Structure formats: C-alpha cells, structure tokens
mmCIF file of C-alpha atoms and ligand atoms in Angstrom:
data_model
loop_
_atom_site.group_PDB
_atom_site.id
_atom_site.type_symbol
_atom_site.label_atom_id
_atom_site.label_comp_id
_atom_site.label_asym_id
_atom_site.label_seq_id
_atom_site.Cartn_x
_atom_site.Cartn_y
_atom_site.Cartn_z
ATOM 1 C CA UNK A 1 52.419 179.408 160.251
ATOM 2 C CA UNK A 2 52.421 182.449 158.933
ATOM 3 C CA UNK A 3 49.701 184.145 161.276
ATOM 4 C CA UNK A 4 52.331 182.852 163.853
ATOM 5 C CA UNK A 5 55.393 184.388 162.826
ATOM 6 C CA UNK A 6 53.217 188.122 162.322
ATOM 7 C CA UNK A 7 52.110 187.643 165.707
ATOM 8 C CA UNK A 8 55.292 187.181 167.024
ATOM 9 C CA UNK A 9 56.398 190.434 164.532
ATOM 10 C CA UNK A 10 54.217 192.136 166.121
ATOM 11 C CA UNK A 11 55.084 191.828 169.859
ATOM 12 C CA UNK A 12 58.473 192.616 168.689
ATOM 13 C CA UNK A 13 57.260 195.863 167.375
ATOM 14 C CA UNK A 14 55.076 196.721 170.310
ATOM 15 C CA UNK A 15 58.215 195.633 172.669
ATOM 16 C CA UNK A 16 60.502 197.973 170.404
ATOM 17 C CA UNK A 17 57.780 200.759 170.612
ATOM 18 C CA UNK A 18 57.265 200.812 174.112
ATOM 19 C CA UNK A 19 60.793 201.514 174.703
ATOM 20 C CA UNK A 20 61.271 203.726 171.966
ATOM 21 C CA UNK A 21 58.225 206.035 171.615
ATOM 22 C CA UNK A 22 55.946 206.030 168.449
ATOM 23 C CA UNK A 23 56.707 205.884 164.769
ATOM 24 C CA UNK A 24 57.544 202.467 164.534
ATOM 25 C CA UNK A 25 54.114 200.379 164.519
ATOM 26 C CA UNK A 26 53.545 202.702 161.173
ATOM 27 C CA UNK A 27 57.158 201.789 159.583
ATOM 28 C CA UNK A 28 56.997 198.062 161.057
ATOM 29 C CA UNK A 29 53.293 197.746 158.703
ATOM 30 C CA UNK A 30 55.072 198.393 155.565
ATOM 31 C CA UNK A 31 56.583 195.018 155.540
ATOM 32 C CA UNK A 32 57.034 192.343 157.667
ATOM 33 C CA UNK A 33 60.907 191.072 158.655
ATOM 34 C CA UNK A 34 62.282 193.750 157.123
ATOM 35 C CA UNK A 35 60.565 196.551 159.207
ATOM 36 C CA UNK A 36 61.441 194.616 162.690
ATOM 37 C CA UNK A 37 64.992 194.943 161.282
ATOM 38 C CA UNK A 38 64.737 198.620 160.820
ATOM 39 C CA UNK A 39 62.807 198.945 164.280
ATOM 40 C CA UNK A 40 66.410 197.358 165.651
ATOM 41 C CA UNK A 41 67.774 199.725 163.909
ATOM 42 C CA UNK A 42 65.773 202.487 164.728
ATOM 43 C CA UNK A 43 65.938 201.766 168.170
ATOM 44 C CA UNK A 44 69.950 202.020 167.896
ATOM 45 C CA UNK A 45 69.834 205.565 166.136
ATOM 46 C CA UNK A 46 67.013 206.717 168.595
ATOM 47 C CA UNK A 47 69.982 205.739 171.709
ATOM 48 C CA UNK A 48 72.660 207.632 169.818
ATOM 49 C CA UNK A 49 70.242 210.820 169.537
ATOM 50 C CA UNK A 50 69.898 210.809 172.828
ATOM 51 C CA UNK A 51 73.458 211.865 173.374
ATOM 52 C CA UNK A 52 72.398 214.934 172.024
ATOM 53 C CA UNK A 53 73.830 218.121 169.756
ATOM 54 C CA UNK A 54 76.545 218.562 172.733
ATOM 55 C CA UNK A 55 78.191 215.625 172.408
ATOM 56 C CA UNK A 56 81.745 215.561 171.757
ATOM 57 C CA UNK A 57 83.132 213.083 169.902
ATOM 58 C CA UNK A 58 81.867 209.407 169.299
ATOM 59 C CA UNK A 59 85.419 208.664 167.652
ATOM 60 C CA UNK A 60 87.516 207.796 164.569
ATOM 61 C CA UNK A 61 87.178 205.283 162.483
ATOM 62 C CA UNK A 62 88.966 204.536 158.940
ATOM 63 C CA UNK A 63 86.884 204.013 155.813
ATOM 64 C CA UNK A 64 88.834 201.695 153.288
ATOM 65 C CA UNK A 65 88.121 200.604 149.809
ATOM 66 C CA UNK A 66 89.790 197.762 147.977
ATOM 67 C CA UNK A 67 90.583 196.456 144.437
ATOM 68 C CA UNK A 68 90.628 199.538 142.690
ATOM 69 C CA UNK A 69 90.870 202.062 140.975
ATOM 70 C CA UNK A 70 87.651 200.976 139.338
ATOM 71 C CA UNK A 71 87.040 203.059 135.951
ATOM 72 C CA UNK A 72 83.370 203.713 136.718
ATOM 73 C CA UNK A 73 82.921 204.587 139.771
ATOM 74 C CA UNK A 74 85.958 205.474 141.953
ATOM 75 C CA UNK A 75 86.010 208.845 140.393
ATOM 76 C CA UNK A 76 82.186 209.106 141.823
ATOM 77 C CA UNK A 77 83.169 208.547 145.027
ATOM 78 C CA UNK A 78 86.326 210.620 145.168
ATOM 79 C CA UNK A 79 83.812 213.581 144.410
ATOM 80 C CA UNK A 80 81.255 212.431 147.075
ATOM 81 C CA UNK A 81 84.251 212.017 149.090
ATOM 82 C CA UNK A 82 86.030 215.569 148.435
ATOM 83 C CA UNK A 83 81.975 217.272 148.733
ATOM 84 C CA UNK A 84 82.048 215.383 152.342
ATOM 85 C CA UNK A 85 85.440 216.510 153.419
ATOM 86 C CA UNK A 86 86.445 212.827 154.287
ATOM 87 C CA UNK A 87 89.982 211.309 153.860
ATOM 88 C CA UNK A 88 89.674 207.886 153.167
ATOM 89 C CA UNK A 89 92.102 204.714 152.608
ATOM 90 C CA UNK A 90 92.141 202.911 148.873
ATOM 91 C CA UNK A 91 94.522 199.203 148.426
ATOM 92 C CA UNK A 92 95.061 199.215 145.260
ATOM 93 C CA UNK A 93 95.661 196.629 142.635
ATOM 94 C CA UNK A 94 98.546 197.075 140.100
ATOM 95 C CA UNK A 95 96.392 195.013 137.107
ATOM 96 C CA UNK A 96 93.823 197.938 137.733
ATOM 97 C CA UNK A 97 95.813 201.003 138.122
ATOM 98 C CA UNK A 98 97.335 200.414 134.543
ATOM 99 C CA UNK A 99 94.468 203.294 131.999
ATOM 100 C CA UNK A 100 93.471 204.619 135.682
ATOM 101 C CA UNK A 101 96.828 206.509 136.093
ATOM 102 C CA UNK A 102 94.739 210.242 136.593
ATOM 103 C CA UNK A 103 92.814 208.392 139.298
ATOM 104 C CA UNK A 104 95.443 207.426 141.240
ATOM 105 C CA UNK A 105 96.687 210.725 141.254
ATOM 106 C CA UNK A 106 94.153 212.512 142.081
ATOM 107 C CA UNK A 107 93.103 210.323 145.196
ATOM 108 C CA UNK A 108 97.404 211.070 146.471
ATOM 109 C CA UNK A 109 96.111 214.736 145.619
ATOM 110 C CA UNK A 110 93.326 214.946 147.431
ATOM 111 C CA UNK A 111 95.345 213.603 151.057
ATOM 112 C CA UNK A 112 93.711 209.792 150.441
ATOM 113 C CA UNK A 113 96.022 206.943 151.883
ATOM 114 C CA UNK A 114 97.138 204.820 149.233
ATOM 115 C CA UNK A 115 98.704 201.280 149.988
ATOM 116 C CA UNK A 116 98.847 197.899 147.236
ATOM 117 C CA UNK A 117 96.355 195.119 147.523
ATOM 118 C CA UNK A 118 98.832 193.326 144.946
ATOM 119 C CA UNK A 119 98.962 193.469 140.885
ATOM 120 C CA UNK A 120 95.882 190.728 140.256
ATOM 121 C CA UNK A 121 93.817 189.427 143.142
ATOM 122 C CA UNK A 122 95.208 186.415 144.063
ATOM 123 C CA UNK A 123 95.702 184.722 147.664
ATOM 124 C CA UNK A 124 99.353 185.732 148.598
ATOM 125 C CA UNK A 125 99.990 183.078 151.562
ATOM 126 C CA UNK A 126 99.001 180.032 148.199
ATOM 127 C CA UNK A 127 102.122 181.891 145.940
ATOM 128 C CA UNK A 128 105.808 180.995 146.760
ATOM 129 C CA UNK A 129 107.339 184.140 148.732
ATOM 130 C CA UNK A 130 109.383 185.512 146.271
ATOM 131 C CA UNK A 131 106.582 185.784 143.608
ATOM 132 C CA UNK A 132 103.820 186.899 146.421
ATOM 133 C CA UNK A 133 106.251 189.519 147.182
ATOM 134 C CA UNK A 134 107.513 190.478 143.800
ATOM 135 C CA UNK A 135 103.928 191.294 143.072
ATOM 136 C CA UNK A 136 103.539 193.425 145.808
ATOM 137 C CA UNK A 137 106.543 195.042 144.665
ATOM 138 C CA UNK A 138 105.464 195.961 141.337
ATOM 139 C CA UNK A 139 102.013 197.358 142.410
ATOM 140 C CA UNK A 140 104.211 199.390 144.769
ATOM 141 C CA UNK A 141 106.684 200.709 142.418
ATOM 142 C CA UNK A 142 103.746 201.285 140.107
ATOM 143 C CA UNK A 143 101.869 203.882 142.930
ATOM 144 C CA UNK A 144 105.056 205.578 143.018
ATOM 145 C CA UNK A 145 105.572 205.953 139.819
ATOM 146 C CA UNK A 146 102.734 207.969 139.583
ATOM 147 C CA UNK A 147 102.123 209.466 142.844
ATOM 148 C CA UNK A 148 105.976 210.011 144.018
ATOM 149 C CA UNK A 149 105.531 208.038 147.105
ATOM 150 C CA UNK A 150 106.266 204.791 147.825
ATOM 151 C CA UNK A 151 102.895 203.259 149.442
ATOM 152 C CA UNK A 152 103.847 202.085 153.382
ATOM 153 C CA UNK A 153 100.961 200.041 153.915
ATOM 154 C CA UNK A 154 99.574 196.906 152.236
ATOM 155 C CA UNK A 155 96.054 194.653 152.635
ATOM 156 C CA UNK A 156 96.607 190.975 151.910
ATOM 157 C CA UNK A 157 93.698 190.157 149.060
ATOM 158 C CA UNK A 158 90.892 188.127 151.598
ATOM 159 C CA UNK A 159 93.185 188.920 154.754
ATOM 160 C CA UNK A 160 95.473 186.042 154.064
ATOM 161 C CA UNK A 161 98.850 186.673 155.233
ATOM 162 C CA UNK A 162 101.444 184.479 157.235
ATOM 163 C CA UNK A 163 104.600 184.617 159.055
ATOM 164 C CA UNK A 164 107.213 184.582 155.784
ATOM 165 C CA UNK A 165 105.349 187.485 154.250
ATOM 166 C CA UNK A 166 105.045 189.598 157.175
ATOM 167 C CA UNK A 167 109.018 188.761 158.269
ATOM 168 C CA UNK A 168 109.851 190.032 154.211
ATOM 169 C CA UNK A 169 107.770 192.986 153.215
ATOM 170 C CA UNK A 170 108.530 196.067 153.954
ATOM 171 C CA UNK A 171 105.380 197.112 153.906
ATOM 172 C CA UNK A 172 102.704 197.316 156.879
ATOM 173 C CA UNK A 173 99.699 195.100 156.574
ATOM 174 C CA UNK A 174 96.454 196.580 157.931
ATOM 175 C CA UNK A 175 93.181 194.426 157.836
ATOM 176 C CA UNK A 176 89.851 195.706 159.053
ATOM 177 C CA UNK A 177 87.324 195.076 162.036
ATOM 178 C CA UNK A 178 83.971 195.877 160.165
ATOM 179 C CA UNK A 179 83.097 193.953 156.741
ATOM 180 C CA UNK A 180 80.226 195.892 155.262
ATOM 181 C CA UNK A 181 80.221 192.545 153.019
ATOM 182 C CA UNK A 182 79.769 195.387 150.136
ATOM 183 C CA UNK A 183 80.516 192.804 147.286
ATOM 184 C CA UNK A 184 77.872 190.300 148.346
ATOM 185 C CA UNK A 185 75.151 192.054 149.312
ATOM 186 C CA UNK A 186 74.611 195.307 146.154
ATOM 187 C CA UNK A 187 72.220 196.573 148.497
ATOM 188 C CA UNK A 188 73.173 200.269 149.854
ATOM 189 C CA UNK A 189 70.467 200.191 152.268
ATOM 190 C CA UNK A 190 71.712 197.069 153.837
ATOM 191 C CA UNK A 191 75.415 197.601 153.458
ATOM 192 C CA UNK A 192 74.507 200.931 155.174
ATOM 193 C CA UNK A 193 72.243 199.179 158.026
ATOM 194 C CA UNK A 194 75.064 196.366 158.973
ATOM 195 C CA UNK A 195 77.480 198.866 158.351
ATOM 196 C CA UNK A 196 76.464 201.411 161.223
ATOM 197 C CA UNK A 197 75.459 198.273 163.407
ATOM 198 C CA UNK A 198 78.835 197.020 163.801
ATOM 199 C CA UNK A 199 80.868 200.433 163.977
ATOM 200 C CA UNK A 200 82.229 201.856 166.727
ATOM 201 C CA UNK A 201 85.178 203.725 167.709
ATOM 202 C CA UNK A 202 88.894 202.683 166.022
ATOM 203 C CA UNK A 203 86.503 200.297 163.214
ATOM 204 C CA UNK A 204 88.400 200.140 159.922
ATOM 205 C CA UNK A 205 85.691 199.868 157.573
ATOM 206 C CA UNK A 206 86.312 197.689 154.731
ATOM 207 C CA UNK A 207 84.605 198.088 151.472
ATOM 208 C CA UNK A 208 84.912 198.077 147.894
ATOM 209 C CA UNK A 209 84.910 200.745 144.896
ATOM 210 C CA UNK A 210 84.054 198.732 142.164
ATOM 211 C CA UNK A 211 80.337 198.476 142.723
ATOM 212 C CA UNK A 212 77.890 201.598 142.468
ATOM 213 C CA UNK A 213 75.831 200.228 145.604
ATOM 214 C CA UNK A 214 78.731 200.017 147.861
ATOM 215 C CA UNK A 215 79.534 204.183 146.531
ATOM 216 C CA UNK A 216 76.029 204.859 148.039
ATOM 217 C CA UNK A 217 76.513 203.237 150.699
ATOM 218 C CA UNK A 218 79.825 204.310 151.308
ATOM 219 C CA UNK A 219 77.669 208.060 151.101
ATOM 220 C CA UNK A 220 75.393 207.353 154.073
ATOM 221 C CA UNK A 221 77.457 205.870 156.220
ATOM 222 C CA UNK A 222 79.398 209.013 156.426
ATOM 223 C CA UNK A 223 76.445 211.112 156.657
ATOM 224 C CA UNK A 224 75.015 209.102 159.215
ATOM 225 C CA UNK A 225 78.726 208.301 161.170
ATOM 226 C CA UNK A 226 79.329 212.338 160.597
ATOM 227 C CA UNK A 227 76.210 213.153 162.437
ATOM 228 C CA UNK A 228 76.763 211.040 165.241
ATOM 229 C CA UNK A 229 80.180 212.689 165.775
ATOM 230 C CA UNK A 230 81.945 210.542 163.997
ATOM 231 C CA UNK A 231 85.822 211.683 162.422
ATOM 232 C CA UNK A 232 87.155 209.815 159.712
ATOM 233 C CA UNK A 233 90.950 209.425 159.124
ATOM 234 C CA UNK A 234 93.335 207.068 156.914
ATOM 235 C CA UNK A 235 94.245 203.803 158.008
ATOM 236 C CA UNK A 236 97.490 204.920 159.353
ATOM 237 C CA UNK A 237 96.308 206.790 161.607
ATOM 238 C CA UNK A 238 94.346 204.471 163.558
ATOM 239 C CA UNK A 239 97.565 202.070 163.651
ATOM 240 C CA UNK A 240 99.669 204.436 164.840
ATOM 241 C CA UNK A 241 97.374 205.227 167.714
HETATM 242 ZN ZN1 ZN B 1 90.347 192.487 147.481
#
C-alpha cells in the first residue's frame, strides 16, 4: 500500500517537474506528502516569477490580527512590522488591553488600524443586544482612552454577527476572506504555505498575535506577498474601495 501511494507521489512529482523545470525531484525525495505539497507550491511561486521584476502591482491586501494585545509577542511583531514598513489592522479585546496600555499606543503611533473585537471573547449574536453592545462599547471607550480616537471598525469574535447588532452599533464590522487558521495549526511554515495559496488581490488576511508561530508567519508572508508586488494597507482601506 505504501509502494502504491510513492508511486503515485512520484508521477505527481515527475508531472509537476515536467511543467516546471528541475529542482523538484531533489526537494520532493526529502519526504514524501509533504514535498508533493511544496512541489504545488513551488509550482505556484515558479508562475508568479514569471511575471517578472517589471511587473506592476499584484494588489492590496489587508493583514489583520485579532485578540490582542498579547504581552509576549505583539510587541515582536510591531518591530518586524515597523522593520518591514507594513501598516497592518489589530481587533482588539478590552480584557487584554488592560497592563498592555504602551502597546496599544504605540501600534495608533506607528499608523496601525485599531478597531474592538469586544472586552472578553465571547459570541456576540448568543448575548442579549444591550450587553453584546455595551461590551463593545467599553472596549471602544477603552482604545480611546488611550489612543484619542474612537476605533470605527469592529470584528465580531468567530464572525458571528446578525441583523440587531449591525442595525445598533455604530461601529463598522469587517470580517476577512483568507483564514490562515493561525490558532490551529502553530506551524509558520504551513500558516505561511495556505496563507499565500489562498491570497489574492483585496484578501483580508486574518490572523492572530497571541502565538509566536503565527508572528513568523505573519513575517514571510509579507516577505513573500512584498516580493510578488504585493501592498499592504489597513482594513479600511480595502472597504472603502
Ligand atoms: Zn477572536
């Protein structure tokens, strides 16, 4: 059974090679599934190269991080951010914020969006509407306590929202088209890998700062996105678009 399914591997990785030139038989012999994976991969980088150095622009797309600040590690990636010269988009949740005032701060310093994920994480459509949206308040009033600005945008925790909230708030709700699935998978090679799969231009990339894996990842996706000709801009400027 085995034999079988290497067999099979293997056409796969001659198929992928004939179309794509050498280099892959050699990566594909490291180890099994996970090398055809990379040949996909591969093969998808390998079409984007061939736009070549004088192509323009392969569009905009919005990187966005939820459930933070996160103590350990959102101050990494605001330097990794800041080093890469990339604005990106952090929903933040009031229960969090509280010890991680400086943080906040310096992401509204450094031209970041910021909008309120809620105070604690909980499903806002399964709350009654005044308390979903007296929580929202309260991380909102909280952000502008600290930054000056009252946060315009808001991302229902797991995308939940309904009619009632969305006729009440006064805030904008922006949800995403790419999942990098950051949380589940604490793999920055594969977060990275589905990541660049699924983008393309006008994705709003959603991910989370609270895990050092999805800060790597977070890394070379806008290496890899930059290279391709990628621009990255807050979630509010996609929507208004
Ligand atoms: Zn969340």
């Amino acid at each position: 059974m085995k034999f079988r399914r290497q067999q099979a591997l293997l056409v796969l990785i001659l198929t992928a090679d004939i179309f794509l030139g050498g280099g892959l038989i050699r990566m594909a012999a490291e180890s099994g599934e996970r090398a055809a994976v990379s040949a996909v991969f591969a093969g998808k980088e390998a079409e984007d190269r061939r736009g070549g150095p004088e192509q323009e622009s392969a569009g905009t797309v919005a990187l966005t991080f939820d459930d933070g600040p996160n103590e350990r590690y959102t101050e990494a990636l605001l330097d990794g951010l800041e080093k890469r010269g990339v604005k990106a988009s952090f929903f933040l949740l009031g229960d969090c914020i509280r010890g991680n005032e400086a943080t906040v701060k310096r992401m509204d310093a450094e031209g970041h969006l910021i909008g309120v994920h809620g105070m604690s994480h909980v499903d806002l459509t399964g709350e009654d509407v005044e308390t979903a949206l007296g929580q929202l308040r309260q991380a909102r009033e909280m952000i502008a306590q600290i930054t000056g600005k009252r946060p315009e945008y808001m991302r229902p925790p797991y995308g939940n929202w309904n009619g009632a909230l969305a006729e009440r708030t006064e805030m904008e709700p922006v949800f995403w088209s790419v999942d990098t699935l950051d949380w589940k998978l604490r793999d920055a090679e594969a977060i990275t890998e589905r990541t660049l799969h699924c983008v393309e231009d006008g994705s709003v990339i959603l991910m989370h700062d609270g895990f050092e894996t999805s800060v790597e990842a977070a890394f070379a996706i806008i290496d890899n996105l930059l290279a391709d000709g990628y621009t990255f801009v807050t979630a509010d400027e996609l929507m208004i678009d």
